Structure formats: structure tokens, C-alpha cells
Amino acid sequence: MDERDGTATGLGQRRWEPTSWRGREATQLPEWPDPSLAEQVHGRLRALPPLVFAGEARRLKRALAEVAAGRAFVLQAGDCAESFDDFSADSIRDKLKIILQMAVVLTYGSGVPVLKIGRIAGQFAKPRSHPTERVGDLQLPVFRGHIINDDVPVPAGRVPDPNRMLTAYHQSAATLNLLRAFTKGGFADLSQVHSWNQEFVAASAEGRRYEAIAEEIDRALRFMRACGVDLTSDSPIHQVDLYTGHEALLLGYEEALTRQDSLTGDFYDCSAHFLWVGERTRQLEGAHVEFARGIKNPVGVKLGPSTSPEELLALCEVLDPEREPGRLTLISRMGVGRVRETLPPLVEAVRNSGRSVVWQCDPMHGNTFVSESSRKTRHFDDVLGEIKGFFAVHRALSSWPGGVHVELTGDDVTECLGGIEEILDEQLPLRYTTACDPRLNARQSIELAFRVAELLREN
Ligand code: PEP
Ligand code: CO
């Protein structure tokens, strides 16, 4: 596995194959009870069509290069964990609606183009802090995402089942198919801007604020038409690019969907356009970084508060040895209390290295806590507070705060505290349906978009 191509030295230059990660230490991977069955499933996945195309991943990379250059902003959003049980056209549509609404608010409020990436159509595998959990009297293996085991707290459900990878593949394909139809077939047309506002949102303060923008967009479109501008042929008004992304955690699955591009000979992980390495799996010599460095997709890496500048620069070197614009997204998730102290040395180190990267703020994963009512939750104020800190750090260092990465749903859930229509601890059990981490509901998401648009304007 450690063969070197002649003169090459650093980690980034070692030879690479989709299987190279197998020679490295891997954390967070399931132990399949029957490894030969897992290999059979990998074989079937290898024979199935790619979910996305190399050319699309290249287009996303070019769009991310614009973000890295400070000319665009990226909104990455969706479930913490997609679920086999909550899978319907309506829930996909509602997730798309909220992403489109947030993008409208951000674009309209800031005047900056907004690139959209969903945590969707493949976001199934979850890294966990503990291998087991206690449920009542039972000590159970932890839930690792529906691509691996079941969340139902019974011993049989928690046994990893490789066939779940096929279900995840097919669910991803169906999700992507619907997203492509929605984004290219008229649903995402700007003239539909009102129809994305769901009833339970429209009745709220944030919903009304959104309606006001939608009305102004309508008026602008009418004005342009009246001036003789031919809007019928202008595709950015009628179609939207929505890219997909997920954590490249379950490496057997990702390897099986990695394909050699016939045009360039390069390898692309065709399970999604964008793949990231999580905070728990970003060891420089580990399997996940090894896998990510060889695929040509745009890739990301999560950075928690323990990240040192040296470690980060080494990761940049391995993941982006050619310093290719748009290739690397650094996703900081420090927590509201630490972002202003832990992020500056990292931003400074990257800036001094002369690298061009996308800086994205994940204000969710550093702000999770267990509430008094024993629910895992996050507070809207902490989420917004971390984003504010992220913007302040970048502004002080003349660096571009390139985007946000949030966990949300289009549904009227009660999983995160706060927001204008303040959700209180005692309300959490009302509609707490997430398969993993607590998500912002549609109202909180729109409120957040308005606040981020303000920050962008100030910038
Ligand atoms: C996630 O994005 O769902 C996640 C687990 O994040 P992190 O790796 O930052 O903890
Ligand atoms: Co999460």
C-alpha cells in the first residue's frame, strides 16, 4: 500500500487506488458479522450505475472555486441522518423547499450568488462518540445510520446488515431522481418563489418576512418582462443547480461507487458530488483521509476545537497537493464558546500558506447538549452565535467566510430550542423525529438565513 511513484515523497504523492484505504487504520467502520456477505454486496454495488457524474463534480468544483475566491457563498443543508423510515416524495420536496427559500433569502439579502449543496441522497452513515448505548436495562451497540443498522433499540436491529447498503443506494437514486426533476422541471422556477413557503411557515413572522421578499422578486420579474427582457430563455431563472453531499464514512460503500472517468482517467466517488471527512475520522494516516485524497471530487474536512495549525496544514497538503481551486472545503465546528479563540490560528495558517480554500461554518456539531428534559438538542442562539464568531474571525483576518453547513428539515419539528417562536425544553418531545442529531425546523432555518444574510451584508 505504501508504494511510491519513484521520486515522490509526501503522503499526498503516494500511489492511490480506490482500495488503498484498506491498508490503513479505520475508525468508525462497522464490523459486519459476515464479511463475505459485505463483499458480495460491494460487488453488486460496483455493478450498479453511478449516482452522479464526474462532469457534475467538476462543475461543482468550479463553483466552489468561486466561493474560495470570495465571489460566492455556499449553503450546505439537510438531515443529520437520512432515514429509511421517513422517505417520501413530500419530505424530499419539503427539504428542497426550505433550501430554496434559504437560498433566496441569502441571495436577495446579500447580493452574493449562493451555491446549494444538500446533505441528501446519501447521508446515511453516522460516526458515533460511543460504540454502545444504554436503553432501559439494555446495553446495545449504538445506531450507526440506516445504511448500517436500525435505530430501533432492540439487539437484533443493531446488528450491522450489509444489505442495507443496497437499500441506501436505491433510496439515494430515487431521491436524486426526484431532486433532478424538481430542480430542472419547473418547481424551482423563480416564479414559484411563493409556493415554497409552507403554510406553517407562512403564518409566522419569518414566513411573512419571506413573503415580502418573494413579492419583491415577483415585482422585479414583472418589471423585467415589461421592459422587454426575454425571461423565457434565461435558464438561471427557471432551473436550479442542487448538488449532493455526505460524509464519506462507510468506505466499502464509497469505494464501490468510485469509478474511473472515461474522459480524464481520474477516479470520482460517484455516490455524491461532494464528500467530506468527519471530525472523528480525519487522522492524517487513517483510512478516511487516504480514501478522500484520491478521489477527484471536491472534498471537505471537519475541524473541531482540538485541530492544530500544523495538523491542518498537513491535511491540506494530503487532500489538496495540487492546490486546485475549489478542491478543498474546511468545515469548522468549534462551538459558540470557542470559535473566536480556536479558529483564528487555523485561518491564519491557511492564509499564510497561500492556499485557496472554502471556509465553511458548521454551527451545529459543536453546540449539541442534553437538555434538562434529557433530549439531545441545540439552541438557536448558539447556532447563530457560532456563525457570528465565524464571520468575525474571518473579517478580522481579511478572509472570506465562504458558507454555512446546517442540519435542518422542512418539517415542523421541535428538536432545537429557541428561535423567534421560541421552542422551549418542555416542547421538545412534541415532534422530535430526527434519526440522529436535532435539526432546525423550517421556521428556524429561514430565520437563520435572514440573520446570515445580514452578516453577509455587513461584510
Ligand atoms: C455530521 O456532520 O453529521 C457529523 C457527525 O459531524 P462531525 O464529524 O463534525 O461531528
Ligand atoms: Co449530525
Short mmCIF file of C-alpha atoms and ligand atoms in Angstrom, two decimals:
data_model
loop_
_atom_site.label_atom_id
_atom_site.label_comp_id
_atom_site.label_asym_id
_atom_site.label_seq_id
_atom_site.Cartn_x
_atom_site.Cartn_y
_atom_site.Cartn_z
CA MET A 1 0.00 0.00 0.00
CA ASP A 2 2.89 2.34 0.60
CA GLU A 3 4.43 2.03 -2.83
CA ARG A 4 5.79 5.30 -4.03
CA ASP A 5 5.88 6.52 -7.56
CA GLY A 6 9.63 6.88 -7.95
CA THR A 7 10.81 10.24 -6.69
CA ALA A 8 7.63 11.23 -4.91
CA THR A 9 7.79 11.76 -1.19
CA GLY A 10 4.95 13.31 0.91
CA LEU A 11 1.78 11.46 1.79
CA GLY A 12 -0.10 13.29 -0.95
CA GLN A 13 2.06 11.81 -3.70
CA ARG A 14 1.77 8.14 -2.83
CA ARG A 15 0.11 5.94 -5.41
CA TRP A 16 -3.59 5.63 -4.93
CA GLU A 17 -6.32 3.19 -5.82
CA PRO A 18 -9.94 3.10 -4.67
CA THR A 19 -8.89 0.22 -2.36
CA SER A 20 -5.82 1.94 -0.85
CA TRP A 21 -7.71 2.83 2.34
CA ARG A 22 -7.94 -0.88 3.18
CA GLY A 23 -4.31 -0.86 4.25
CA ARG A 24 -4.90 1.89 6.80
CA GLU A 25 -6.30 2.00 10.26
CA ALA A 26 -10.01 2.75 10.03
CA THR A 27 -12.15 4.08 12.85
CA GLN A 28 -15.95 4.14 12.94
CA LEU A 29 -16.48 1.30 10.45
CA PRO A 30 -18.97 -1.45 11.32
CA GLU A 31 -17.88 -4.99 11.97
CA TRP A 32 -20.09 -6.89 9.55
CA PRO A 33 -20.99 -10.24 11.18
CA ASP A 34 -20.37 -11.96 7.85
CA PRO A 35 -17.61 -10.08 6.00
CA SER A 36 -18.06 -12.23 2.90
CA LEU A 37 -21.66 -11.07 2.59
CA ALA A 38 -20.46 -7.45 2.79
CA GLU A 39 -18.01 -8.15 -0.04
CA GLN A 40 -20.83 -9.66 -2.10
CA VAL A 41 -22.87 -6.51 -1.61
CA HIS A 42 -19.88 -4.36 -2.55
CA GLY A 43 -19.66 -6.41 -5.74
CA ARG A 44 -23.29 -5.72 -6.56
CA LEU A 45 -22.83 -2.03 -5.87
CA ARG A 46 -19.84 -1.96 -8.20
CA ALA A 47 -22.09 -3.22 -10.99
CA LEU A 48 -24.78 -0.58 -10.40
CA PRO A 49 -24.81 2.75 -12.25
CA PRO A 50 -23.12 5.82 -10.78
CA LEU A 51 -25.47 8.20 -8.94
CA VAL A 52 -23.72 11.35 -10.11
CA PHE A 53 -21.36 12.05 -12.98
CA ALA A 54 -17.76 13.16 -12.97
CA GLY A 55 -18.62 16.18 -15.10
CA GLU A 56 -21.10 17.35 -12.45
CA ALA A 57 -18.50 17.02 -9.71
CA ARG A 58 -16.12 19.09 -11.84
CA ARG A 59 -18.79 21.74 -12.30
CA LEU A 60 -19.29 21.87 -8.53
CA LYS A 61 -15.54 22.23 -8.07
CA ARG A 62 -15.53 25.24 -10.40
CA ALA A 63 -18.43 26.74 -8.47
CA LEU A 64 -16.59 26.15 -5.18
CA ALA A 65 -13.54 27.87 -6.64
CA GLU A 66 -15.73 30.97 -6.95
CA VAL A 67 -16.57 30.64 -3.25
CA ALA A 68 -12.90 30.24 -2.35
CA ALA A 69 -12.18 33.41 -4.33
CA GLY A 70 -14.76 35.31 -2.26
CA ARG A 71 -17.24 35.75 -5.09
CA ALA A 72 -19.96 33.35 -3.90
CA PHE A 73 -21.39 31.78 -0.75
CA VAL A 74 -22.24 28.13 -0.18
CA LEU A 75 -25.26 26.81 1.67
CA GLN A 76 -24.96 23.17 2.62
CA ALA A 77 -28.01 21.80 4.38
CA GLY A 78 -30.11 18.76 5.10
CA ASP A 79 -30.63 15.93 7.53
CA CYS A 80 -28.12 14.78 10.08
CA ALA A 81 -29.04 11.26 9.03
CA GLU A 82 -31.44 10.32 6.28
CA SER A 83 -33.86 7.62 7.30
CA PHE A 84 -35.26 4.54 5.59
CA ASP A 85 -38.49 5.12 7.53
CA ASP A 86 -39.02 8.77 6.67
CA PHE A 87 -38.71 8.54 2.91
CA SER A 88 -41.39 10.09 0.74
CA ALA A 89 -41.81 12.49 -2.14
CA ASP A 90 -43.32 15.00 0.27
CA SER A 91 -40.41 15.00 2.68
CA ILE A 92 -37.89 15.36 -0.15
CA ARG A 93 -39.94 18.19 -1.66
CA ASP A 94 -40.19 19.97 1.69
CA LYS A 95 -36.44 19.72 2.25
CA LEU A 96 -35.85 21.17 -1.19
CA LYS A 97 -38.35 23.96 -0.47
CA ILE A 98 -36.52 25.07 2.64
CA ILE A 99 -33.14 25.01 0.90
CA LEU A 100 -34.56 27.07 -1.99
CA GLN A 101 -36.15 29.52 0.45
CA MET A 102 -32.94 29.96 2.42
CA ALA A 103 -31.00 30.47 -0.80
CA VAL A 104 -33.46 33.14 -1.94
CA VAL A 105 -33.19 34.96 1.38
CA LEU A 106 -29.40 34.76 1.30
CA THR A 107 -29.07 35.83 -2.34
CA TYR A 108 -31.64 38.59 -2.12
CA GLY A 109 -30.33 39.85 1.20
CA SER A 110 -26.66 39.84 0.31
CA GLY A 111 -26.45 40.16 -3.47
CA VAL A 112 -23.95 37.29 -3.47
CA PRO A 113 -24.56 34.12 -5.59
CA VAL A 114 -25.44 31.16 -3.39
CA LEU A 115 -24.24 27.68 -4.26
CA LYS A 116 -26.54 24.95 -2.93
CA ILE A 117 -25.41 21.54 -1.65
CA GLY A 118 -27.83 19.18 0.08
CA ARG A 119 -26.92 16.79 2.86
CA ILE A 120 -29.20 14.47 0.99
CA ALA A 121 -29.39 11.45 -1.33
CA GLY A 122 -26.66 9.54 0.52
CA GLN A 123 -26.28 10.99 4.05
CA PHE A 124 -26.85 7.70 5.84
CA ALA A 125 -23.76 6.67 7.82
CA LYS A 126 -23.10 8.22 11.22
CA PRO A 127 -19.89 8.42 13.25
CA ARG A 128 -20.59 7.97 16.94
CA SER A 129 -18.87 9.03 20.13
CA HIS A 130 -19.54 5.72 21.92
CA PRO A 131 -19.76 2.20 20.45
CA THR A 132 -22.64 1.24 22.74
CA GLU A 133 -25.57 2.91 24.46
CA ARG A 134 -27.82 2.11 27.38
CA VAL A 135 -31.55 1.89 26.65
CA GLY A 136 -33.55 0.96 29.74
CA ASP A 137 -31.94 -2.22 31.03
CA LEU A 138 -30.18 -2.99 27.78
CA GLN A 139 -26.65 -2.18 26.77
CA LEU A 140 -26.88 -2.04 22.97
CA PRO A 141 -24.49 -1.46 20.09
CA VAL A 142 -25.03 2.13 19.05
CA PHE A 143 -27.12 3.12 16.00
CA ARG A 144 -24.73 3.92 13.11
CA GLY A 145 -27.17 5.11 10.46
CA HIS A 146 -29.67 3.19 8.36
CA ILE A 147 -27.02 2.17 5.86
CA ILE A 148 -25.54 0.02 8.66
CA ASN A 149 -28.12 -0.89 11.31
CA ASP A 150 -31.53 0.06 12.70
CA ASP A 151 -32.31 2.75 15.24
CA VAL A 152 -34.99 0.62 16.93
CA PRO A 153 -33.45 -0.20 20.31
CA VAL A 154 -33.52 -3.99 20.21
CA PRO A 155 -30.43 -6.20 19.93
CA ALA A 156 -31.37 -7.73 16.55
CA GLY A 157 -31.90 -4.32 14.98
CA ARG A 158 -28.47 -3.13 15.97
CA VAL A 159 -26.64 -5.94 14.15
CA PRO A 160 -24.92 -4.43 11.08
CA ASP A 161 -26.56 -5.70 7.89
CA PRO A 162 -24.67 -5.19 4.60
CA ASN A 163 -27.86 -5.45 2.54
CA ARG A 164 -28.73 -2.05 3.94
CA MET A 165 -26.10 -0.59 1.60
CA LEU A 166 -28.25 -1.62 -1.37
CA THR A 167 -31.34 -0.04 0.17
CA ALA A 168 -29.36 3.15 0.79
CA TYR A 169 -28.15 3.14 -2.81
CA HIS A 170 -31.67 2.76 -4.19
CA GLN A 171 -33.11 5.35 -1.84
CA SER A 172 -30.35 7.75 -2.89
CA ALA A 173 -31.10 7.09 -6.56
CA ALA A 174 -34.83 7.72 -6.09
CA THR A 175 -34.16 10.85 -4.04
CA LEU A 176 -31.75 12.20 -6.61
CA ASN A 177 -34.19 11.44 -9.41
CA LEU A 178 -36.89 13.48 -7.73
CA LEU A 179 -34.48 16.31 -6.91
CA ARG A 180 -33.36 16.46 -10.51
CA ALA A 181 -36.99 16.59 -11.68
CA PHE A 182 -37.87 19.29 -9.16
CA THR A 183 -34.83 21.47 -9.83
CA LYS A 184 -34.90 21.20 -13.61
CA GLY A 185 -38.60 20.72 -14.31
CA GLY A 186 -40.23 23.96 -13.17
CA PHE A 187 -40.70 23.53 -9.41
CA ALA A 188 -37.59 25.59 -8.66
CA ASP A 189 -38.55 28.30 -11.17
CA LEU A 190 -38.20 31.73 -9.54
CA SER A 191 -41.81 32.45 -10.47
CA GLN A 192 -42.70 29.71 -7.94
CA VAL A 193 -40.98 31.55 -5.09
CA HIS A 194 -44.29 31.92 -3.19
CA SER A 195 -45.18 28.26 -3.41
CA TRP A 196 -42.07 27.18 -1.49
CA ASN A 197 -43.43 28.86 1.63
CA GLN A 198 -45.22 26.11 3.53
CA GLU A 199 -48.37 27.01 5.42
CA PHE A 200 -46.95 26.54 8.89
CA VAL A 201 -44.09 28.83 7.93
CA ALA A 202 -46.16 31.44 6.08
CA ALA A 203 -48.19 32.13 9.21
CA SER A 204 -45.09 33.02 11.23
CA ALA A 205 -43.07 36.23 11.46
CA GLU A 206 -40.23 34.70 9.41
CA GLY A 207 -42.71 33.43 6.85
CA ARG A 208 -44.16 36.91 6.39
CA ARG A 209 -40.71 38.37 6.03
CA TYR A 210 -40.01 35.78 3.37
CA GLU A 211 -43.28 36.62 1.59
CA ALA A 212 -42.18 40.25 1.36
CA ILE A 213 -39.01 39.19 -0.48
CA ALA A 214 -40.98 36.84 -2.70
CA GLU A 215 -43.30 39.73 -3.59
CA GLU A 216 -40.33 41.91 -4.49
CA ILE A 217 -38.88 39.17 -6.68
CA ASP A 218 -42.23 38.89 -8.43
CA ARG A 219 -42.26 42.60 -8.99
CA ALA A 220 -38.70 42.56 -10.36
CA LEU A 221 -39.61 39.77 -12.78
CA ARG A 222 -42.71 41.68 -13.93
CA PHE A 223 -40.61 44.80 -14.35
CA MET A 224 -38.03 42.99 -16.47
CA ARG A 225 -40.73 41.45 -18.63
CA ALA A 226 -42.37 44.84 -19.09
CA CYS A 227 -39.02 46.22 -20.22
CA GLY A 228 -38.91 43.59 -22.92
CA VAL A 229 -36.34 41.29 -21.30
CA ASP A 230 -36.98 37.79 -22.62
CA LEU A 231 -37.08 35.70 -19.44
CA THR A 232 -38.36 32.55 -21.13
CA SER A 233 -34.95 31.51 -22.37
CA ASP A 234 -32.99 32.52 -19.28
CA SER A 235 -32.30 29.21 -17.54
CA PRO A 236 -30.99 30.53 -14.16
CA ILE A 237 -34.49 31.84 -13.54
CA HIS A 238 -36.14 28.54 -14.37
CA GLN A 239 -33.70 25.96 -13.10
CA VAL A 240 -31.52 25.50 -10.07
CA ASP A 241 -28.33 23.52 -9.52
CA LEU A 242 -28.59 21.50 -6.35
CA TYR A 243 -25.56 19.36 -5.62
CA THR A 244 -25.47 16.45 -3.19
CA GLY A 245 -23.01 15.72 -0.42
CA HIS A 246 -22.49 13.39 2.51
CA GLU A 247 -19.83 12.20 4.92
CA ALA A 248 -17.55 9.63 3.27
CA LEU A 249 -17.68 7.37 6.30
CA LEU A 250 -18.66 3.91 5.12
CA LEU A 251 -15.63 3.32 2.94
CA GLY A 252 -16.65 -0.03 1.44
CA TYR A 253 -19.75 1.64 0.01
CA GLU A 254 -17.83 4.69 -1.21
CA GLU A 255 -15.15 2.52 -2.80
CA ALA A 256 -17.80 0.50 -4.65
CA LEU A 257 -19.27 3.69 -6.12
CA THR A 258 -15.89 5.08 -7.13
CA ARG A 259 -15.49 4.99 -10.88
CA GLN A 260 -12.80 5.91 -13.35
CA ASP A 261 -13.87 8.79 -15.54
CA SER A 262 -13.57 7.81 -19.19
CA LEU A 263 -12.78 11.38 -20.20
CA THR A 264 -9.87 12.07 -17.85
CA GLY A 265 -8.90 8.68 -16.40
CA ASP A 266 -9.38 10.18 -12.92
CA PHE A 267 -11.33 8.48 -10.14
CA TYR A 268 -14.55 10.05 -8.87
CA ASP A 269 -16.68 8.86 -6.00
CA CYS A 270 -19.98 8.82 -7.85
CA SER A 271 -22.14 8.38 -4.73
CA ALA A 272 -22.35 12.19 -4.43
CA HIS A 273 -20.86 15.37 -5.84
CA PHE A 274 -19.25 16.43 -2.57
CA LEU A 275 -17.78 14.17 0.12
CA TRP A 276 -16.37 15.15 3.45
CA VAL A 277 -14.27 13.54 6.15
CA GLY A 278 -15.71 13.86 9.66
CA GLU A 279 -14.15 15.21 12.82
CA ARG A 280 -13.73 11.69 14.23
CA THR A 281 -12.10 10.17 11.15
CA ARG A 282 -9.69 12.84 9.93
CA GLN A 283 -6.49 11.15 11.16
CA LEU A 284 -3.74 12.04 8.71
CA GLU A 285 -2.62 8.42 8.26
CA GLY A 286 -6.09 6.95 8.64
CA ALA A 287 -8.30 5.18 6.12
CA HIS A 288 -10.78 8.00 5.56
CA VAL A 289 -8.21 10.63 4.64
CA GLU A 290 -6.48 8.05 2.47
CA PHE A 291 -9.70 7.43 0.57
CA ALA A 292 -10.60 11.11 0.21
CA ARG A 293 -7.22 12.16 -1.12
CA GLY A 294 -7.52 10.01 -4.24
CA ILE A 295 -10.98 10.90 -5.46
CA LYS A 296 -11.19 13.96 -7.69
CA ASN A 297 -14.49 15.24 -6.32
CA PRO A 298 -14.43 18.41 -4.29
CA VAL A 299 -13.86 17.24 -0.71
CA GLY A 300 -14.28 18.69 2.76
CA VAL A 301 -12.90 18.02 6.20
CA LYS A 302 -14.49 18.85 9.54
CA LEU A 303 -12.34 20.71 12.03
CA GLY A 304 -13.13 20.64 15.74
CA PRO A 305 -11.56 22.74 18.50
CA SER A 306 -8.61 20.38 19.02
CA THR A 307 -7.26 20.93 15.48
CA SER A 308 -3.77 22.41 15.44
CA PRO A 309 -2.46 24.61 12.62
CA GLU A 310 0.27 22.04 11.85
CA GLU A 311 -2.25 19.23 11.64
CA LEU A 312 -4.45 21.34 9.38
CA LEU A 313 -1.64 22.26 7.01
CA ALA A 314 -0.68 18.59 6.77
CA LEU A 315 -4.29 17.71 5.93
CA CYS A 316 -4.36 20.42 3.27
CA GLU A 317 -1.18 19.02 1.75
CA VAL A 318 -2.54 15.48 1.62
CA LEU A 319 -6.02 16.38 0.42
CA ASP A 320 -5.08 19.15 -1.97
CA PRO A 321 -1.46 18.66 -3.03
CA GLU A 322 -2.02 20.43 -6.34
CA ARG A 323 -3.65 23.45 -4.72
CA GLU A 324 -6.57 23.17 -7.02
CA PRO A 325 -9.17 25.92 -6.59
CA GLY A 326 -12.47 24.53 -5.28
CA ARG A 327 -10.98 21.18 -4.30
CA LEU A 328 -10.89 21.69 -0.54
CA THR A 329 -13.53 22.91 1.89
CA LEU A 330 -12.59 23.37 5.55
CA ILE A 331 -15.64 22.99 7.75
CA SER A 332 -15.06 24.41 11.22
CA ARG A 333 -17.32 23.24 14.06
CA MET A 334 -15.83 24.75 17.17
CA GLY A 335 -18.81 25.56 19.37
CA VAL A 336 -20.05 29.04 20.15
CA GLY A 337 -17.86 29.39 23.21
CA ARG A 338 -14.61 28.52 21.44
CA VAL A 339 -14.83 29.66 17.83
CA ARG A 340 -13.30 33.08 18.43
CA GLU A 341 -10.27 31.53 20.11
CA THR A 342 -9.74 28.29 18.18
CA LEU A 343 -10.49 29.37 14.61
CA PRO A 344 -8.08 32.32 14.14
CA PRO A 345 -4.82 30.32 14.25
CA LEU A 346 -6.24 27.94 11.63
CA VAL A 347 -7.43 30.65 9.27
CA GLU A 348 -4.14 32.44 9.68
CA ALA A 349 -2.09 29.32 8.97
CA VAL A 350 -4.03 28.59 5.79
CA ARG A 351 -3.83 32.20 4.69
CA ASN A 352 -0.07 32.30 5.27
CA SER A 353 0.35 29.10 3.28
CA GLY A 354 -1.10 30.92 0.27
CA ARG A 355 -3.77 28.25 -0.23
CA SER A 356 -7.17 28.97 -1.64
CA VAL A 357 -9.83 27.00 0.26
CA VAL A 358 -13.51 27.31 1.02
CA TRP A 359 -14.15 28.09 4.69
CA GLN A 360 -17.49 26.80 5.85
CA CYS A 361 -19.06 27.07 9.30
CA ASP A 362 -20.91 24.10 10.76
CA PRO A 363 -22.61 25.75 13.74
CA MET A 364 -24.39 22.55 14.75
CA HIS A 365 -21.94 19.89 15.90
CA GLY A 366 -20.02 21.97 18.42
CA ASN A 367 -23.24 23.11 20.08
CA THR A 368 -25.06 19.90 20.97
CA PHE A 369 -26.06 19.31 24.57
CA VAL A 370 -28.54 17.28 26.59
CA SER A 371 -31.37 19.44 27.92
CA GLU A 372 -32.97 19.21 31.35
CA SER A 373 -35.67 17.01 29.83
CA SER A 374 -32.89 14.64 28.69
CA ARG A 375 -33.18 15.42 24.98
CA LYS A 376 -30.18 15.93 22.77
CA THR A 377 -30.67 19.45 21.46
CA ARG A 378 -29.10 22.70 20.24
CA HIS A 379 -30.10 26.27 20.91
CA PHE A 380 -30.79 28.62 18.02
CA ASP A 381 -28.80 31.35 19.77
CA ASP A 382 -25.71 29.12 19.96
CA VAL A 383 -26.04 28.21 16.28
CA LEU A 384 -26.31 31.86 15.29
CA GLY A 385 -23.62 32.79 17.82
CA GLU A 386 -21.08 30.43 16.28
CA ILE A 387 -21.82 31.80 12.80
CA LYS A 388 -21.32 35.34 14.14
CA GLY A 389 -17.99 34.29 15.63
CA PHE A 390 -17.00 32.66 12.34
CA PHE A 391 -17.79 35.85 10.42
CA ALA A 392 -15.93 38.00 12.96
CA VAL A 393 -12.80 35.83 12.78
CA HIS A 394 -12.73 35.90 9.00
CA ARG A 395 -13.37 39.59 8.86
CA ALA A 396 -10.51 40.30 11.27
CA LEU A 397 -8.15 38.22 9.14
CA SER A 398 -9.40 39.50 5.76
CA SER A 399 -10.54 36.01 4.85
CA TRP A 400 -13.84 35.15 3.15
CA PRO A 401 -16.46 33.38 5.31
CA GLY A 402 -17.46 31.11 2.46
CA GLY A 403 -20.54 29.35 3.72
CA VAL A 404 -22.62 27.56 6.31
CA HIS A 405 -23.32 23.88 6.82
CA VAL A 406 -26.51 23.16 8.76
CA GLU A 407 -28.74 20.30 9.82
CA LEU A 408 -32.37 21.09 9.09
CA THR A 409 -35.65 19.71 7.86
CA GLY A 410 -38.61 21.20 6.05
CA ASP A 411 -40.92 19.76 8.69
CA ASP A 412 -42.42 21.45 11.71
CA VAL A 413 -40.24 19.58 14.20
CA THR A 414 -39.35 20.57 17.76
CA GLU A 415 -35.74 19.44 18.06
CA CYS A 416 -33.72 22.65 18.52
CA LEU A 417 -34.52 25.22 21.20
CA GLY A 418 -35.20 28.91 20.61
CA GLY A 419 -35.87 30.93 17.51
CA ILE A 420 -38.38 33.76 17.20
CA GLU A 421 -41.27 31.44 18.00
CA GLU A 422 -39.28 30.20 20.89
CA ILE A 423 -39.20 26.44 21.32
CA LEU A 424 -38.87 25.53 24.98
CA ASP A 425 -37.40 22.46 26.60
CA GLU A 426 -40.82 21.09 27.56
CA GLN A 427 -41.90 21.30 23.89
CA LEU A 428 -39.06 19.16 22.56
CA PRO A 429 -40.96 15.85 22.88
CA LEU A 430 -43.89 17.17 20.78
CA ARG A 431 -42.35 16.50 17.37
CA TYR A 432 -38.86 15.16 17.94
CA THR A 433 -38.37 12.84 14.96
CA THR A 434 -34.73 13.02 13.93
CA ALA A 435 -32.89 9.78 13.24
CA CYS A 436 -29.77 11.26 14.84
CA ASP A 437 -28.94 14.90 15.72
CA PRO A 438 -31.51 17.66 16.37
CA ARG A 439 -32.34 19.74 13.28
CA LEU A 440 -33.56 23.29 12.78
CA ASN A 441 -37.18 23.34 11.65
CA ALA A 442 -38.29 25.30 8.59
CA ARG A 443 -39.08 28.49 10.55
CA GLN A 444 -35.78 28.44 12.42
CA SER A 445 -33.97 27.78 9.14
CA ILE A 446 -35.49 30.83 7.44
CA GLU A 447 -34.78 32.96 10.47
CA LEU A 448 -31.18 31.80 10.33
CA ALA A 449 -30.97 32.64 6.62
CA PHE A 450 -32.14 36.20 7.34
CA ARG A 451 -29.52 36.59 10.06
CA VAL A 452 -26.74 35.19 7.88
CA ALA A 453 -27.80 37.50 5.03
CA GLU A 454 -27.40 40.44 7.42
CA LEU A 455 -23.92 39.24 8.36
CA LEU A 456 -23.01 38.91 4.69
CA ARG A 457 -24.25 42.42 4.01
CA GLU A 458 -22.17 43.81 6.86
CA ASN A 459 -19.17 42.00 5.49
C1 PEP B 1 -22.12 15.34 10.91
O1 PEP B 1 -21.85 16.21 10.07
O2 PEP B 1 -23.22 14.78 10.97
C2 PEP B 1 -21.09 15.00 11.92
C3 PEP B 1 -21.15 13.87 12.60
O3 PEP B 1 -20.19 15.96 12.08
P1 PEP B 1 -18.78 15.95 12.83
O4 PEP B 1 -17.91 15.00 12.09
O5 PEP B 1 -18.34 17.38 12.63
O6 PEP B 1 -19.01 15.62 14.25
CO CO B 2 -25.16 15.49 12.82
#
